[in-house]
Structures are given as C-alpha cells and as structure tokens.
Coordinates of C-alpha atoms in Angstrom, one line a residue:
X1 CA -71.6 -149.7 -5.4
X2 CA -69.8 -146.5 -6.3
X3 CA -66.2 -149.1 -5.9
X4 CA -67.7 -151.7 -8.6
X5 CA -68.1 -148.6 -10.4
X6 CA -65.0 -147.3 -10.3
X7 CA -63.5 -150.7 -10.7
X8 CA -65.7 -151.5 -14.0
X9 CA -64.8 -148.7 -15.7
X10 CA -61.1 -148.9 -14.8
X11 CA -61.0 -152.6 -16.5
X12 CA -63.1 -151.3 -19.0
X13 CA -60.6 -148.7 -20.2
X14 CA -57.6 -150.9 -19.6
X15 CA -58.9 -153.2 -22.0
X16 CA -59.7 -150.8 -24.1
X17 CA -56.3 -149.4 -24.3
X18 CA -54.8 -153.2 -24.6
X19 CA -57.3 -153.9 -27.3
X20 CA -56.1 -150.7 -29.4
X21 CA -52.8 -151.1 -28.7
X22 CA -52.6 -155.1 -30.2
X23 CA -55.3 -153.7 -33.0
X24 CA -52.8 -150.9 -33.8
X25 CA -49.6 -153.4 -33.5
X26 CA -51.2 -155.7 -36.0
X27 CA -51.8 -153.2 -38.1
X28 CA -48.4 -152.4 -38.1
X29 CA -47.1 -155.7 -38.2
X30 CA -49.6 -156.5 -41.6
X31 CA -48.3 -153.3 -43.3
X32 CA -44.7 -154.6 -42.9
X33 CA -45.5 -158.4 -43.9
X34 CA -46.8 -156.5 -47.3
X35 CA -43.9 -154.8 -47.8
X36 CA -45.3 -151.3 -47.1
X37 CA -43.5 -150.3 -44.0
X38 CA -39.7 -151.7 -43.4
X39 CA -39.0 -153.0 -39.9
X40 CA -36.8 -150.2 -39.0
X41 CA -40.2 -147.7 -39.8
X42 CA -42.7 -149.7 -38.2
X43 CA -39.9 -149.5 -35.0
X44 CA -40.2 -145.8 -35.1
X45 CA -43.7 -145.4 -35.5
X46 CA -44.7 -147.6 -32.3
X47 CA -41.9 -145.8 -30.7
X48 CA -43.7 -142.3 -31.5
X49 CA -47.3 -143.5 -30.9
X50 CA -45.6 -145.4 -27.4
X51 CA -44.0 -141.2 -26.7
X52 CA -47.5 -139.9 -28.0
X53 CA -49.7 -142.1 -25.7
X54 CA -46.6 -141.7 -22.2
X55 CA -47.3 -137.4 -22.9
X56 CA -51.5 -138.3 -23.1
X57 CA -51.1 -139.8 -20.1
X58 CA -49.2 -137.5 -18.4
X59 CA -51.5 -134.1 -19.5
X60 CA -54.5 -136.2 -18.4
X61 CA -53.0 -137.5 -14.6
X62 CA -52.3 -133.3 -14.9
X63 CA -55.5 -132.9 -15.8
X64 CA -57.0 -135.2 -13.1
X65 CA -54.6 -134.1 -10.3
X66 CA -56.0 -130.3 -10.6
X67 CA -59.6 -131.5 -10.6
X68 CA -59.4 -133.7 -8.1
X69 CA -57.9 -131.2 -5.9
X70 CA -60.6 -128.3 -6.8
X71 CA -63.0 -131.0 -6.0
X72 CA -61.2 -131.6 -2.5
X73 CA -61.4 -128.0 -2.0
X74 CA -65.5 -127.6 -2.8
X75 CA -65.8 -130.1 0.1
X76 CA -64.1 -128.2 2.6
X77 CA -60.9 -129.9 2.7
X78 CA -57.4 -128.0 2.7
X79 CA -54.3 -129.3 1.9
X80 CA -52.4 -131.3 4.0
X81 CA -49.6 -128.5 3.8
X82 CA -51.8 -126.3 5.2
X83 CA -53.2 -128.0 7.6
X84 CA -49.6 -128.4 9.1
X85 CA -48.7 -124.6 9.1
X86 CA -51.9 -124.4 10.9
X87 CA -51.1 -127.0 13.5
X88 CA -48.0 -125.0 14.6
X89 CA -49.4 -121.6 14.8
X90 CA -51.7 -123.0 16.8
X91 CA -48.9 -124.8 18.9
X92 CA -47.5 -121.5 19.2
X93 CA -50.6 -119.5 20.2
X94 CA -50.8 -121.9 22.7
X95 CA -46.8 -121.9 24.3
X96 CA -47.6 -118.1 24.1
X97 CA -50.5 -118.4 25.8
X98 CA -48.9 -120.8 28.7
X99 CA -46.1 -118.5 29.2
X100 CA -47.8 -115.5 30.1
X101 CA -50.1 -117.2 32.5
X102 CA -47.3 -118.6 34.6

C-alpha cells in the first residue's frame, strides 16, 4: 500500500513538473511568435529557469538527504560508517582477548 503510495505521488509530481515545464515553454515560445521576446532571450531565459530548477533540486535532494538520515537515526539505526569502526574494535577486543588466554 505504502509502495502505490510512494509510486502515485512520484508520477504525480513528475507530471506535474513535465506539465509546467511544456506550459512554461509555450509560453515562451508564444511570447517570441508575437514578437515580444527575440529567440536569442527566450534561449536565455529557459537556460536560467533550466539553472534555477537543477539548484531547486539540488537544496531539496539536500534537504531530503539530512531528513532522511535524522529519520534513520530516531529508528535506531547508525550509519554504515559507524557500524564498520564498530566491527573492528570489536575484532580487536576479541584478538586481544584470544591472545591472552593462550
């Protein structure tokens, strides 16, 4: 249940991004078919909404990374990283542990 979910709203916001973006390219398109906007300007403004929309997403897969991983860390998980340094303090403890019992 909770994939379909997932999945729905996923398609749901792709299409919504697809859906502005050909709304927004229209528009851009129609202003330059009028004569308001040259080709060259209507170039650099896709261009600069196209940088605007790469840094969104960016700050928001930020934004998602560092609540995902407080999320992972309120559930008792820890990070794989430290897991590892555990794993080999632990193999240590237990060479030390072997060699002064033999």
């Amino acid at each position: 249940m909770m994939d379909n979910w997932m999945k729905r709203g996923f398609y749901l916001g792709i299409g919504a991004a697809i859906s502005g973006k050909e709304r927004f390219e229209k528009m851009v398109q129609d202003m330059v078919d009028k004569g308001e906007m040259t080709p060259k300007e209507a170039k650099s403004v896709m261009d600069e909404w196209v940088k605007k929309g790469e840094s969104a997403d960016r700050d928001w897969s930020n934004q998602t990374r560092g609540m995902m991983k407080n999320r992972v860390k309120e559930l008792g998980f820890v990070p794989e990283e430290d897991y590892r340094e555990l794993e080999a303090r632990v193999a240590q403890l237990e060479k030390l542990h072997r060699e002064q019992n033999e």
